[in-house]
PDB file of C-alpha atoms in Angstrom:
ATOM      1  CA  MET A 115       1.384 -18.871  -0.120  1.00 32.00           C
ATOM      2  CA  SER A 116       0.407 -21.251   2.647  1.00 39.00           C
ATOM      3  CA  ALA A 117       3.725 -20.736   4.390  1.00 52.00           C
ATOM      4  CA  MET A 118       3.107 -16.995   4.826  1.00 70.00           C
ATOM      5  CA  ARG A 119       1.752 -15.953   8.175  1.00 87.00           C
ATOM      6  CA  VAL A 120      -1.429 -13.922   8.464  1.00 93.00           C
ATOM      7  CA  ARG A 121      -0.805 -10.197   8.910  1.00 97.00           C
ATOM      8  CA  VAL A 122      -2.968  -7.177   9.632  1.00 97.00           C
ATOM      9  CA  GLY A 123      -2.355  -3.666   8.377  1.00 98.00           C
ATOM     10  CA  ILE A 124      -4.026  -0.296   8.633  1.00 98.00           C
ATOM     11  CA  GLN A 125      -4.012   2.648   6.266  1.00 98.00           C
ATOM     12  CA  VAL A 126      -4.070   5.786   8.409  1.00 98.00           C
ATOM     13  CA  GLN A 127      -5.281   8.279   5.834  1.00 98.00           C
ATOM     14  CA  PRO A 128      -3.622  11.714   6.139  1.00 98.00           C
ATOM     15  CA  GLN A 129      -6.844  13.652   5.579  1.00 98.00           C
ATOM     16  CA  HIS A 130      -9.166  15.818   7.696  1.00 98.00           C
ATOM     17  CA  ALA A 131      -6.899  15.735  10.751  1.00 97.00           C
ATOM     18  CA  ASP A 132      -4.129  17.603  12.480  1.00 97.00           C
ATOM     19  CA  PHE A 133      -0.710  15.990  12.445  1.00 98.00           C
ATOM     20  CA  ALA A 134      -0.651  15.195  16.169  1.00 98.00           C
ATOM     21  CA  SER A 135      -3.868  13.181  15.854  1.00 98.00           C
ATOM     22  CA  MET A 136      -2.443  11.217  12.965  1.00 98.00           C
ATOM     23  CA  ARG A 137       0.755  10.465  14.871  1.00 98.00           C
ATOM     24  CA  ARG A 138      -1.276   9.259  17.866  1.00 98.00           C
ATOM     25  CA  ALA A 139      -3.213   6.960  15.524  1.00 98.00           C
ATOM     26  CA  TRP A 140       0.053   5.456  14.191  1.00 98.00           C
ATOM     27  CA  GLN A 141       1.316   4.810  17.693  1.00 98.00           C
ATOM     28  CA  GLU A 142      -1.980   3.421  18.958  1.00 98.00           C
ATOM     29  CA  ALA A 143      -2.219   1.147  15.905  1.00 98.00           C
ATOM     30  CA  GLU A 144       1.174  -0.288  16.777  1.00 98.00           C
ATOM     31  CA  GLU A 145       0.120  -0.783  20.409  1.00 98.00           C
ATOM     32  CA  ILE A 146      -3.021  -2.614  19.253  1.00 98.00           C
ATOM     33  CA  GLY A 147      -0.829  -5.007  17.287  1.00 98.00           C
ATOM     34  CA  ALA A 148      -0.855  -3.903  13.639  1.00 98.00           C
ATOM     35  CA  ASP A 149       1.811  -5.689  11.612  1.00 98.00           C
ATOM     36  CA  CYS A 150       1.886  -2.908   8.991  1.00 98.00           C
ATOM     37  CA  ILE A 151       0.926   0.769   9.085  1.00 98.00           C
ATOM     38  CA  TYR A 152       0.412   2.639   5.844  1.00 98.00           C
ATOM     39  CA  THR A 153      -0.189   6.180   4.676  1.00 98.00           C
ATOM     40  CA  TRP A 154      -1.302   7.145   1.163  1.00 98.00           C
ATOM     41  CA  ASP A 155       0.049   9.410  -1.559  1.00 98.00           C
ATOM     42  CA  HIS A 156      -2.382  12.158  -2.492  1.00 98.00           C
ATOM     43  CA  PHE A 157      -2.425  15.943  -2.223  1.00 98.00           C
ATOM     44  CA  PHE A 158      -6.122  16.397  -1.406  1.00 98.00           C
ATOM     45  CA  PRO A 159      -8.723  14.384   0.511  1.00 98.00           C
ATOM     46  CA  LEU A 160     -10.445  11.615  -1.396  1.00 97.00           C
ATOM     47  CA  ARG A 161     -13.648  11.848   0.654  1.00 95.00           C
ATOM     48  CA  GLY A 162     -15.398  14.527   2.623  1.00 95.00           C
ATOM     49  CA  GLU A 163     -14.547  18.208   2.136  1.00 96.00           C
ATOM     50  CA  PRO A 164     -12.449  18.242  -1.070  1.00 96.00           C
ATOM     51  CA  GLU A 165     -10.341  21.152   0.179  1.00 97.00           C
ATOM     52  CA  GLY A 166     -10.074  19.793   3.720  1.00 97.00           C
ATOM     53  CA  ARG A 167      -6.902  19.264   5.727  1.00 97.00           C
ATOM     54  CA  HIS A 168      -4.364  16.984   4.090  1.00 98.00           C
ATOM     55  CA  PHE A 169      -0.661  16.064   4.362  1.00 98.00           C
ATOM     56  CA  GLU A 170       1.858  14.879   1.744  1.00 98.00           C
ATOM     57  CA  GLY A 171       2.609  11.160   1.653  1.00 98.00           C
ATOM     58  CA  LEU A 172       6.399  10.823   1.502  1.00 98.00           C
ATOM     59  CA  ALA A 173       6.961  13.221   4.409  1.00 98.00           C
ATOM     60  CA  CYS A 174       4.243  11.391   6.345  1.00 98.00           C
ATOM     61  CA  LEU A 175       6.023   8.095   5.701  1.00 98.00           C
ATOM     62  CA  ALA A 176       9.269   9.448   7.156  1.00 98.00           C
ATOM     63  CA  ALA A 177       7.423  10.682  10.235  1.00 98.00           C
ATOM     64  CA  LEU A 178       5.576   7.371  10.528  1.00 98.00           C
ATOM     65  CA  ALA A 179       8.899   5.539  10.465  1.00 98.00           C
ATOM     66  CA  ALA A 180      10.289   7.767  13.200  1.00 98.00           C
ATOM     67  CA  SER A 181       7.137   7.526  15.339  1.00 98.00           C
ATOM     68  CA  THR A 182       6.903   3.721  15.499  1.00 98.00           C
ATOM     69  CA  GLU A 183       9.210   0.902  16.518  1.00 98.00           C
ATOM     70  CA  ARG A 184       7.924  -2.491  15.381  1.00 98.00           C
ATOM     71  CA  ALA A 185       5.373  -2.418  12.546  1.00 98.00           C
ATOM     72  CA  GLU A 186       6.332  -2.372   8.904  1.00 98.00           C
ATOM     73  CA  VAL A 187       5.603   1.005   7.316  1.00 98.00           C
ATOM     74  CA  GLY A 188       4.792   2.077   3.792  1.00 98.00           C
ATOM     75  CA  ALA A 189       2.200   3.673   1.537  1.00 98.00           C
ATOM     76  CA  LEU A 190      -0.880   2.213  -0.111  1.00 97.00           C
ATOM     77  CA  VAL A 191       0.436   3.381  -2.466  1.00 97.00           C
ATOM     78  CA  MET A 192       2.977   5.893  -3.710  1.00 98.00           C
ATOM     79  CA  CYS A 193       1.999   7.339  -7.091  1.00 98.00           C
ATOM     80  CA  ASN A 194       4.683   6.580  -9.646  1.00 98.00           C
ATOM     81  CA  SER A 195       3.914   9.804 -11.538  1.00 97.00           C
ATOM     82  CA  TYR A 196       4.808  12.224  -8.754  1.00 98.00           C
ATOM     83  CA  ARG A 197       8.547  11.577  -8.336  1.00 98.00           C
ATOM     84  CA  ASN A 198      11.581  10.533 -10.289  1.00 98.00           C
ATOM     85  CA  PRO A 199      11.994   6.758  -9.687  1.00 98.00           C
ATOM     86  CA  ASN A 200      15.601   7.135  -8.529  1.00 98.00           C
ATOM     87  CA  LEU A 201      14.526   9.746  -5.992  1.00 98.00           C
ATOM     88  CA  LEU A 202      11.654   7.558  -4.823  1.00 98.00           C
ATOM     89  CA  ALA A 203      14.033   4.647  -4.261  1.00 98.00           C
ATOM     90  CA  ASP A 204      16.540   6.842  -2.419  1.00 98.00           C
ATOM     91  CA  ALA A 205      13.865   8.363  -0.193  1.00 98.00           C
ATOM     92  CA  HIS A 206      12.585   4.911   0.740  1.00 98.00           C
ATOM     93  CA  ARG A 207      16.147   3.726   1.461  1.00 98.00           C
ATOM     94  CA  THR A 208      16.637   6.727   3.754  1.00 98.00           C
ATOM     95  CA  ILE A 209      13.289   6.142   5.479  1.00 98.00           C
ATOM     96  CA  ASP A 210      14.240   2.474   5.842  1.00 98.00           C
ATOM     97  CA  HIS A 211      17.231   3.573   7.922  1.00 98.00           C
ATOM     98  CA  ILE A 212      15.009   5.920   9.948  1.00 98.00           C
ATOM     99  CA  SER A 213      12.727   2.946  10.659  1.00 98.00           C
ATOM    100  CA  GLY A 214      15.468   0.444  11.437  1.00 98.00           C
ATOM    101  CA  GLY A 215      14.650  -1.687   8.388  1.00 98.00           C
ATOM    102  CA  ARG A 216      10.846  -1.759   8.304  1.00 98.00           C
ATOM    103  CA  VAL A 217       9.934  -0.039   5.029  1.00 98.00           C
ATOM    104  CA  VAL A 218       7.776  -1.526   2.283  1.00 98.00           C
ATOM    105  CA  LEU A 219       7.886   0.346  -1.025  1.00 98.00           C
ATOM    106  CA  GLY A 220       4.264   0.485  -2.102  1.00 98.00           C
ATOM    107  CA  ILE A 221       3.610   1.869  -5.576  1.00 98.00           C
ATOM    108  CA  GLY A 222       0.877   2.236  -8.172  1.00 98.00           C
ATOM    109  CA  ALA A 223       0.293   3.908 -11.513  1.00 97.00           C
ATOM    110  CA  GLY A 224      -1.838   6.805 -10.206  1.00 97.00           C
ATOM    111  CA  TRP A 225      -5.463   7.712 -10.877  1.00 97.00           C
ATOM    112  CA  PHE A 226      -6.680  10.819  -8.988  1.00 97.00           C
ATOM    113  CA  GLN A 227      -6.841  13.522 -11.656  1.00 98.00           C
ATOM    114  CA  LYS A 228      -7.207  16.429  -9.231  1.00 98.00           C
ATOM    115  CA  ASP A 229      -3.736  15.700  -7.839  1.00 98.00           C
ATOM    116  CA  TYR A 230      -2.251  15.818 -11.327  1.00 98.00           C
ATOM    117  CA  ASP A 231      -4.061  18.964 -12.401  1.00 98.00           C
ATOM    118  CA  GLU A 232      -3.399  20.964  -9.234  1.00 98.00           C
ATOM    119  CA  TYR A 233       0.297  20.030  -9.007  1.00 98.00           C
ATOM    120  CA  GLY A 234       1.119  20.311 -12.696  1.00 98.00           C
ATOM    121  CA  TYR A 235       1.638  16.649 -13.612  1.00 97.00           C
ATOM    122  CA  ALA A 236       0.529  15.364 -17.015  1.00 96.00           C
ATOM    123  CA  PHE A 237      -2.437  13.060 -16.385  1.00 97.00           C
ATOM    124  CA  GLY A 238      -2.372  11.383 -19.793  1.00 96.00           C
ATOM    125  CA  THR A 239      -4.168   8.054 -20.105  1.00 97.00           C
ATOM    126  CA  ALA A 240      -4.297   5.010 -17.877  1.00 96.00           C
ATOM    127  CA  ALA A 241      -2.185   3.218 -20.465  1.00 96.00           C
ATOM    128  CA  ASP A 242       0.424   5.991 -20.295  1.00 96.00           C
ATOM    129  CA  ARG A 243       0.615   5.762 -16.525  1.00 97.00           C
ATOM    130  CA  LEU A 244       0.867   1.966 -16.557  1.00 97.00           C
ATOM    131  CA  ARG A 245       3.633   2.027 -19.159  1.00 97.00           C
ATOM    132  CA  ALA A 246       5.522   4.465 -16.956  1.00 97.00           C
ATOM    133  CA  LEU A 247       5.109   2.216 -13.915  1.00 98.00           C
ATOM    134  CA  ARG A 248       6.364  -0.815 -15.814  1.00 97.00           C
ATOM    135  CA  ARG A 249       9.334   1.209 -17.090  1.00 97.00           C
ATOM    136  CA  ASP A 250      10.219   2.643 -13.679  1.00 98.00           C
ATOM    137  CA  LEU A 251      10.039  -0.439 -11.437  1.00 98.00           C
ATOM    138  CA  PRO A 252      13.347  -1.854 -12.754  1.00 98.00           C
ATOM    139  CA  VAL A 253      14.889   1.605 -12.276  1.00 98.00           C
ATOM    140  CA  ILE A 254      13.761   1.568  -8.646  1.00 98.00           C
ATOM    141  CA  ARG A 255      15.203  -1.916  -8.089  1.00 97.00           C
ATOM    142  CA  ASP A 256      18.478  -0.922  -9.703  1.00 98.00           C
ATOM    143  CA  ARG A 257      18.812   2.244  -7.622  1.00 98.00           C
ATOM    144  CA  LEU A 258      18.044   0.362  -4.400  1.00 98.00           C
ATOM    145  CA  ALA A 259      20.851  -2.072  -5.282  1.00 98.00           C
ATOM    146  CA  ARG A 260      23.373   0.724  -5.877  1.00 98.00           C
ATOM    147  CA  LEU A 261      22.725   3.058  -2.948  1.00 98.00           C
ATOM    148  CA  ASN A 262      25.414   3.540  -0.313  1.00 98.00           C
ATOM    149  CA  PRO A 263      24.505   2.637   2.344  1.00 98.00           C
ATOM    150  CA  PRO A 264      21.958   0.156   1.007  1.00 98.00           C
ATOM    151  CA  PRO A 265      18.549  -0.462   2.585  1.00 98.00           C
ATOM    152  CA  LEU A 266      18.740  -2.439   5.797  1.00 98.00           C
ATOM    153  CA  ARG A 267      17.013  -5.404   4.130  1.00 98.00           C
ATOM    154  CA  ASP A 268      15.931  -6.540   0.694  1.00 97.00           C
ATOM    155  CA  MET A 269      13.149  -3.967   0.556  1.00 98.00           C
ATOM    156  CA  PRO A 270       9.789  -5.513  -0.408  1.00 98.00           C
ATOM    157  CA  ILE A 271       7.971  -3.882  -3.320  1.00 98.00           C
ATOM    158  CA  LEU A 272       4.186  -3.865  -3.122  1.00 98.00           C
ATOM    159  CA  VAL A 273       2.158  -3.011  -6.224  1.00 98.00           C
ATOM    160  CA  GLY A 274      -1.409  -1.830  -5.800  1.00 98.00           C
ATOM    161  CA  GLY A 275      -4.217  -2.250  -8.289  1.00 96.00           C
ATOM    162  CA  GLY A 276      -6.456  -4.767  -9.967  1.00 95.00           C
ATOM    163  CA  GLY A 277      -6.293  -4.097 -13.701  1.00 95.00           C
ATOM    164  CA  GLU A 278      -6.283  -7.535 -15.247  1.00 96.00           C
ATOM    165  CA  ARG A 279      -4.451  -7.006 -18.519  1.00 96.00           C
ATOM    166  CA  VAL A 280      -1.551  -4.784 -17.427  1.00 96.00           C
ATOM    167  CA  THR A 281      -1.472  -4.099 -13.677  1.00 97.00           C
ATOM    168  CA  LEU A 282      -1.586  -7.751 -12.670  1.00 98.00           C
ATOM    169  CA  ARG A 283       1.080  -8.545 -15.258  1.00 97.00           C
ATOM    170  CA  ILE A 284       3.263  -5.886 -13.618  1.00 98.00           C
ATOM    171  CA  VAL A 285       2.583  -7.522 -10.239  1.00 98.00           C
ATOM    172  CA  ALA A 286       3.654 -10.884 -11.631  1.00 98.00           C
ATOM    173  CA  GLU A 287       6.827  -9.428 -13.102  1.00 97.00           C
ATOM    174  CA  HIS A 288       7.974  -7.131 -10.295  1.00 97.00           C
ATOM    175  CA  ALA A 289       6.096  -7.350  -6.990  1.00 98.00           C
ATOM    176  CA  ASP A 290       6.811  -9.064  -3.700  1.00 98.00           C
ATOM    177  CA  ALA A 291       3.293  -8.159  -2.555  1.00 98.00           C
ATOM    178  CA  TRP A 292       0.030  -7.177  -4.224  1.00 98.00           C
ATOM    179  CA  HIS A 293      -2.734  -5.057  -2.714  1.00 98.00           C
ATOM    180  CA  VAL A 294      -6.273  -4.736  -4.017  1.00 98.00           C
ATOM    181  CA  PHE A 295      -9.594  -3.327  -2.796  1.00 96.00           C
ATOM    182  CA  ALA A 296     -12.058  -6.127  -3.556  1.00 96.00           C
ATOM    183  CA  ASP A 297     -14.993  -8.106  -2.278  1.00 95.00           C
ATOM    184  CA  LEU A 298     -14.419 -11.831  -1.953  1.00 96.00           C
ATOM    185  CA  ASP A 299     -15.638 -12.883  -5.406  1.00 96.00           C
ATOM    186  CA  THR A 300     -13.699 -10.099  -7.120  1.00 97.00           C
ATOM    187  CA  TYR A 301     -10.553 -11.009  -5.201  1.00 97.00           C
ATOM    188  CA  ARG A 302     -10.858 -14.678  -6.170  1.00 97.00           C
ATOM    189  CA  HIS A 303     -11.204 -13.757  -9.837  1.00 98.00           C
ATOM    190  CA  LYS A 304      -8.275 -11.341  -9.844  1.00 98.00           C
ATOM    191  CA  ALA A 305      -6.091 -13.805  -7.948  1.00 98.00           C
ATOM    192  CA  ARG A 306      -6.752 -16.357 -10.703  1.00 98.00           C
ATOM    193  CA  VAL A 307      -5.782 -13.793 -13.340  1.00 98.00           C
ATOM    194  CA  LEU A 308      -2.587 -12.995 -11.424  1.00 98.00           C
ATOM    195  CA  ALA A 309      -1.750 -16.705 -11.229  1.00 98.00           C
ATOM    196  CA  GLU A 310      -2.190 -16.946 -15.008  1.00 98.00           C
ATOM    197  CA  HIS A 311       0.242 -14.056 -15.537  1.00 98.00           C
ATOM    198  CA  CYS A 312       2.716 -15.763 -13.206  1.00 98.00           C
ATOM    199  CA  ALA A 313       2.384 -19.020 -15.125  1.00 98.00           C
ATOM    200  CA  ARG A 314       3.152 -17.255 -18.399  1.00 97.00           C
ATOM    201  CA  ILE A 315       6.457 -15.911 -17.079  1.00 97.00           C
ATOM    202  CA  GLY A 316       7.357 -19.000 -15.043  1.00 97.00           C
ATOM    203  CA  ARG A 317       6.955 -17.433 -11.597  1.00 97.00           C
ATOM    204  CA  ASP A 318       5.525 -19.194  -8.543  1.00 96.00           C
ATOM    205  CA  PRO A 319       2.459 -17.116  -7.549  1.00 94.00           C
ATOM    206  CA  GLY A 320       3.011 -18.208  -3.957  1.00 94.00           C
ATOM    207  CA  GLU A 321       6.009 -15.866  -3.812  1.00 95.00           C
ATOM    208  CA  ILE A 322       3.650 -12.871  -3.873  1.00 97.00           C
ATOM    209  CA  GLU A 323       1.892 -11.848  -0.663  1.00 97.00           C
ATOM    210  CA  HIS A 324      -1.772 -11.096  -1.336  1.00 98.00           C
ATOM    211  CA  SER A 325      -3.148  -8.116   0.594  1.00 98.00           C
ATOM    212  CA  VAL A 326      -6.773  -6.984   0.523  1.00 98.00           C
ATOM    213  CA  SER A 327      -8.987  -4.141   1.695  1.00 96.00           C
ATOM    214  CA  ARG A 328     -12.709  -3.514   1.347  1.00 93.00           C
ATOM    215  CA  PHE A 329     -14.664  -0.298   1.019  1.00 87.00           C
ATOM    216  CA  ASP A 330     -16.985  -1.379   3.847  1.00 85.00           C
ATOM    217  CA  ARG A 331     -16.238  -2.585   7.391  1.00 83.00           C
ATOM    218  CA  GLU A 332     -16.891  -6.252   6.633  1.00 85.00           C
ATOM    219  CA  LEU A 333     -13.306  -7.496   6.335  1.00 89.00           C
ATOM    220  CA  PRO A 334     -13.152  -9.171   9.791  1.00 86.00           C
ATOM    221  CA  ARG A 335     -16.412 -11.020   9.146  1.00 87.00           C
ATOM    222  CA  HIS A 336     -15.116 -12.484   5.875  1.00 90.00           C
ATOM    223  CA  ALA A 337     -11.542 -13.098   7.022  1.00 90.00           C
ATOM    224  CA  ASP A 338     -11.773 -16.905   7.060  1.00 91.00           C
ATOM    225  CA  ALA A 339     -13.020 -17.027   3.467  1.00 94.00           C
ATOM    226  CA  TYR A 340     -10.380 -14.580   2.252  1.00 95.00           C
ATOM    227  CA  LEU A 341      -7.724 -16.609   4.027  1.00 93.00           C
ATOM    228  CA  GLU A 342      -8.914 -19.781   2.365  1.00 94.00           C
ATOM    229  CA  ALA A 343      -8.795 -17.986  -0.999  1.00 95.00           C
ATOM    230  CA  GLY A 344      -5.168 -16.943  -0.502  1.00 95.00           C
ATOM    231  CA  VAL A 345      -5.110 -13.565   1.271  1.00 96.00           C
ATOM    232  CA  ARG A 346      -2.316 -13.206   3.811  1.00 96.00           C
ATOM    233  CA  GLN A 347      -2.586  -9.524   4.719  1.00 97.00           C
ATOM    234  CA  PHE A 348      -5.810  -7.789   5.734  1.00 97.00           C
ATOM    235  CA  VAL A 349      -5.750  -3.980   5.633  1.00 98.00           C
ATOM    236  CA  VAL A 350      -8.387  -1.809   7.279  1.00 97.00           C
ATOM    237  CA  SER A 351      -8.482   1.974   7.068  1.00 96.00           C
ATOM    238  CA  ALA A 352      -9.048   4.969   9.313  1.00 97.00           C
ATOM    239  CA  SER A 353      -9.608   8.602   8.373  1.00 97.00           C
ATOM    240  CA  GLY A 354      -9.354  11.837  10.298  1.00 96.00           C
ATOM    241  CA  PRO A 355     -10.378  13.700  12.260  1.00 96.00           C
ATOM    242  CA  ASP A 356     -11.177  10.921  14.756  1.00 95.00           C
ATOM    243  CA  TYR A 357      -9.262   7.865  13.441  1.00 97.00           C
ATOM    244  CA  ASP A 358     -11.585   5.103  14.588  1.00 96.00           C
ATOM    245  CA  LEU A 359      -9.328   2.094  15.206  1.00 97.00           C
ATOM    246  CA  GLY A 360     -12.168  -0.264  16.101  1.00 95.00           C
ATOM    247  CA  PRO A 361     -11.899  -2.214  12.819  1.00 94.00           C
ATOM    248  CA  LEU A 362      -8.174  -2.699  13.466  1.00 96.00           C
ATOM    249  CA  ARG A 363      -8.840  -4.119  16.941  1.00 96.00           C
ATOM    250  CA  GLU A 364     -11.420  -6.470  15.471  1.00 94.00           C
ATOM    251  CA  MET A 365      -9.109  -7.623  12.692  1.00 95.00           C
ATOM    252  CA  VAL A 366      -6.163  -8.137  15.053  1.00 96.00           C
ATOM    253  CA  ALA A 367      -8.419 -10.320  17.208  1.00 93.00           C
ATOM    254  CA  ARG A 368      -9.380 -12.325  14.104  1.00 88.00           C
ATOM    255  CA  ARG A 369      -5.702 -12.673  13.157  1.00 90.00           C
ATOM    256  CA  ASP A 370      -4.817 -13.961  16.606  1.00 90.00           C
ATOM    257  CA  ALA A 371      -7.713 -16.408  16.511  1.00 85.00           C
ATOM    258  CA  LEU A 372      -6.465 -17.641  13.144  1.00 74.00           C
ATOM    259  CA  GLY A 373      -3.041 -18.218  14.619  1.00 66.00           C
ATOM    260  CA  GLY A 374      -1.357 -15.333  12.835  1.00 55.00           C
TER     261      GLY A 374
END
């Protein structure tokens, strides 16, 4: 892990905004110096007016790829339940070519029941959704390896979530990167659990990039401690309609001071 450089990302949430404002936020985030720019994969806002403006994640990712030039792009995270895994792999391969080789395939098991109910997906149980994610990740890898033309690089797979018994085992087995929303103590604990899963399967935990977000605006203030604990990517967020990028500017300044 120590060899990985420090990176800063931003999740530009596709809610409560018009598309032009969101695109300007992507482009401004890249100008500020974000290493990674993410969307998310929902069908309705998660906060604010529940029926407010919202855009679909995979189409947003394609537009994000076409609207930027340097930053890595992806989703925090695509919901495994919403698309056939072969299709999801193919779409990401295509978007990788749109981007010039900058796509990260972010994925999680899914959790927002309103999405499932409104769009006709079976919500099932958390265990059902996790079993499906574990089943589908090898399918995604296999499809990426067989596509013609292939992705422009060995596409990183990022798994989001902090469930200790199953999700972190899936991270250990399949992920190049792991993202979690956690305060510092929670992150430290979950990182230890992930390392234990890695030890059980004989994997070096240092191969997995640790990425963290918080639900408050305190990430820049705690960056040194997170870095010491093993985090190598810090992800802030911005929501419409105004897309305040102040936390991104602050975190980029912290990254540069840390020598990232």
